[in-house]
Amino acid sequence: MGVAPMPTQHGPGRVSLSGGWMLSVGAHSDTPEAAFDFITLLAGRERALQYAVENAQIPVREDVLADPAYTEALPTNKAFADLLTVTEFRPTQAEYLMVSSRAQVAMEDVMTADATPAEAARTYASGLRDDLGEGRVRDRG
């Protein structure tokens, strides 16, 4: 199995979308220093590496991103990390969540041999028409 980046809308090129996560101290914390110390501990190199490897996450630290323990943990880690150079912020609109969910289902259907790529693409487009409306989805070939 291989990994292929999403093409850009008008090609050639590739694009990736990211969400993200963060650790923070609440403004009303009774113990902000202890909370900050805890975050510092969690965000340290070793724990960040452990989190990225065990949870198949793209690291937020460049030293972890370059660590062979991360890049070699899964065959896809390096490929996904390499997409950071073309990553855009993931939109928060409800429509994006629908598109993303439908893409995941289509991919799963192909990977589990429940559909051919062409069948999955047709089901994906049909589902998007249901979610977004006929006028917002175009077939391309």
Short mmCIF file of C-alpha atoms in Angstrom, two decimals:
data_model
loop_
_atom_site.label_atom_id
_atom_site.label_comp_id
_atom_site.label_asym_id
_atom_site.label_seq_id
_atom_site.Cartn_x
_atom_site.Cartn_y
_atom_site.Cartn_z
CA MET A 1 0.00 0.00 0.00
CA GLY A 2 1.25 3.47 -0.81
CA VAL A 3 0.43 6.99 0.19
CA ALA A 4 -0.48 9.68 -2.31
CA PRO A 5 -0.98 13.35 -1.47
CA MET A 6 -4.20 15.11 -2.38
CA PRO A 7 -3.80 17.05 -5.62
CA THR A 8 -4.46 20.77 -5.70
CA GLN A 9 -7.72 22.01 -7.17
CA HIS A 10 -6.09 23.22 -10.38
CA GLY A 11 -2.92 21.07 -10.33
CA PRO A 12 -0.17 20.29 -10.67
CA GLY A 13 0.76 20.16 -7.06
CA ARG A 14 -0.27 18.70 -3.76
CA VAL A 15 -2.01 19.95 -0.66
CA SER A 16 -2.56 18.79 2.87
CA LEU A 17 -4.91 20.01 5.57
CA SER A 18 -4.20 19.96 9.26
CA GLY A 19 -6.09 20.44 12.44
CA GLY A 20 -3.96 20.35 15.50
CA TRP A 21 -3.97 20.27 19.24
CA MET A 22 -2.53 22.21 22.10
CA LEU A 23 -1.95 22.14 25.81
CA SER A 24 -2.85 25.20 27.84
CA VAL A 25 -3.36 26.55 31.31
CA GLY A 26 -6.84 27.82 32.06
CA ALA A 27 -7.11 31.48 33.02
CA HIS A 28 -8.78 30.55 36.31
CA SER A 29 -6.39 27.78 37.36
CA ASP A 30 -5.77 27.64 41.11
CA THR A 31 -2.25 26.36 40.44
CA PRO A 32 -1.01 27.89 37.18
CA GLU A 33 2.64 27.16 37.96
CA ALA A 34 1.95 23.46 38.55
CA ALA A 35 -0.17 23.33 35.40
CA PHE A 36 2.61 24.98 33.39
CA ASP A 37 5.17 22.55 34.85
CA PHE A 38 2.93 19.65 33.83
CA ILE A 39 2.60 21.01 30.28
CA THR A 40 6.36 21.50 30.13
CA LEU A 41 6.83 17.87 31.13
CA LEU A 42 4.34 16.63 28.52
CA ALA A 43 5.79 18.80 25.76
CA GLY A 44 9.37 17.71 26.41
CA ARG A 45 11.20 15.88 23.66
CA GLU A 46 10.92 12.34 25.05
CA ARG A 47 7.22 12.49 25.84
CA ALA A 48 6.45 14.28 22.57
CA LEU A 49 8.28 11.50 20.72
CA GLN A 50 6.43 8.82 22.67
CA TYR A 51 3.07 10.49 21.96
CA ALA A 52 3.78 10.87 18.24
CA VAL A 53 4.92 7.26 17.86
CA GLU A 54 2.23 5.62 19.99
CA ASN A 55 -0.62 7.67 18.53
CA ALA A 56 0.56 7.96 14.91
CA GLN A 57 0.56 11.74 15.17
CA ILE A 58 2.58 14.26 13.21
CA PRO A 59 4.87 15.84 15.82
CA VAL A 60 4.76 19.53 16.59
CA ARG A 61 8.47 19.54 17.45
CA GLU A 62 11.02 19.55 14.64
CA ASP A 63 13.52 17.47 16.63
CA VAL A 64 10.87 14.77 17.07
CA LEU A 65 9.83 15.03 13.43
CA ALA A 66 13.42 14.24 12.37
CA ASP A 67 13.98 11.45 14.88
CA PRO A 68 14.37 7.99 13.27
CA ALA A 69 12.31 6.54 16.13
CA TYR A 70 9.41 8.56 14.70
CA THR A 71 10.12 8.39 10.98
CA GLU A 72 10.61 4.62 11.09
CA ALA A 73 7.79 3.76 13.52
CA LEU A 74 5.22 3.42 10.72
CA PRO A 75 5.74 3.26 6.97
CA THR A 76 3.53 6.33 6.50
CA ASN A 77 5.08 8.63 9.12
CA LYS A 78 7.74 10.15 6.88
CA ALA A 79 5.33 10.55 3.94
CA PHE A 80 2.80 12.42 6.03
CA ALA A 81 5.46 14.50 7.77
CA ASP A 82 6.85 15.50 4.35
CA LEU A 83 3.45 17.03 3.54
CA LEU A 84 3.95 19.68 6.22
CA THR A 85 5.56 21.94 3.60
CA VAL A 86 2.25 22.11 1.71
CA THR A 87 -0.11 21.99 4.67
CA GLU A 88 -2.89 24.51 5.03
CA PHE A 89 -5.11 25.05 8.06
CA ARG A 90 -8.12 22.77 8.10
CA PRO A 91 -11.35 24.74 7.82
CA THR A 92 -13.84 24.48 10.65
CA GLN A 93 -16.97 24.72 8.52
CA ALA A 94 -19.48 21.89 8.88
CA GLU A 95 -19.17 21.19 5.15
CA TYR A 96 -15.50 20.32 5.56
CA LEU A 97 -16.36 17.70 8.16
CA MET A 98 -18.83 16.12 5.75
CA VAL A 99 -16.26 16.02 2.94
CA SER A 100 -13.59 14.63 5.25
CA SER A 101 -15.87 11.94 6.65
CA ARG A 102 -16.99 10.85 3.19
CA ALA A 103 -13.34 10.68 2.03
CA GLN A 104 -12.44 8.44 4.96
CA VAL A 105 -15.33 6.08 4.23
CA ALA A 106 -14.40 5.90 0.53
CA MET A 107 -10.80 5.10 1.41
CA GLU A 108 -11.87 2.41 3.86
CA ASP A 109 -14.17 0.85 1.27
CA VAL A 110 -11.30 0.56 -1.21
CA MET A 111 -8.81 -0.69 1.37
CA THR A 112 -11.17 -3.39 2.63
CA ALA A 113 -12.10 -4.39 -0.95
CA ASP A 114 -15.73 -3.42 -0.41
CA ALA A 115 -15.51 -1.16 -3.48
CA THR A 116 -13.25 -0.44 -6.40
CA PRO A 117 -11.75 3.05 -6.54
CA ALA A 118 -14.29 4.00 -9.22
CA GLU A 119 -17.20 2.69 -7.15
CA ALA A 120 -15.95 4.47 -4.04
CA ALA A 121 -15.60 7.71 -6.00
CA ARG A 122 -19.18 7.46 -7.24
CA THR A 123 -20.48 6.74 -3.73
CA TYR A 124 -18.37 9.64 -2.39
CA ALA A 125 -19.81 12.08 -4.95
CA SER A 126 -23.36 10.84 -4.38
CA GLY A 127 -22.99 11.27 -0.63
CA LEU A 128 -21.63 14.78 -1.07
CA ARG A 129 -24.65 15.66 -3.21
CA ASP A 130 -26.87 14.46 -0.36
CA ASP A 131 -24.85 16.45 2.19
CA LEU A 132 -24.11 19.65 0.27
CA GLY A 133 -26.70 19.84 -2.48
CA GLU A 134 -26.58 18.92 -6.15
CA GLY A 135 -25.28 22.30 -7.31
CA ARG A 136 -22.16 22.18 -5.12
CA VAL A 137 -20.67 18.93 -6.48
CA ARG A 138 -19.21 18.41 -9.96
CA ASP A 139 -18.08 15.19 -11.58
CA ARG A 140 -14.74 15.33 -13.38
CA GLY A 141 -14.60 12.54 -15.91
#
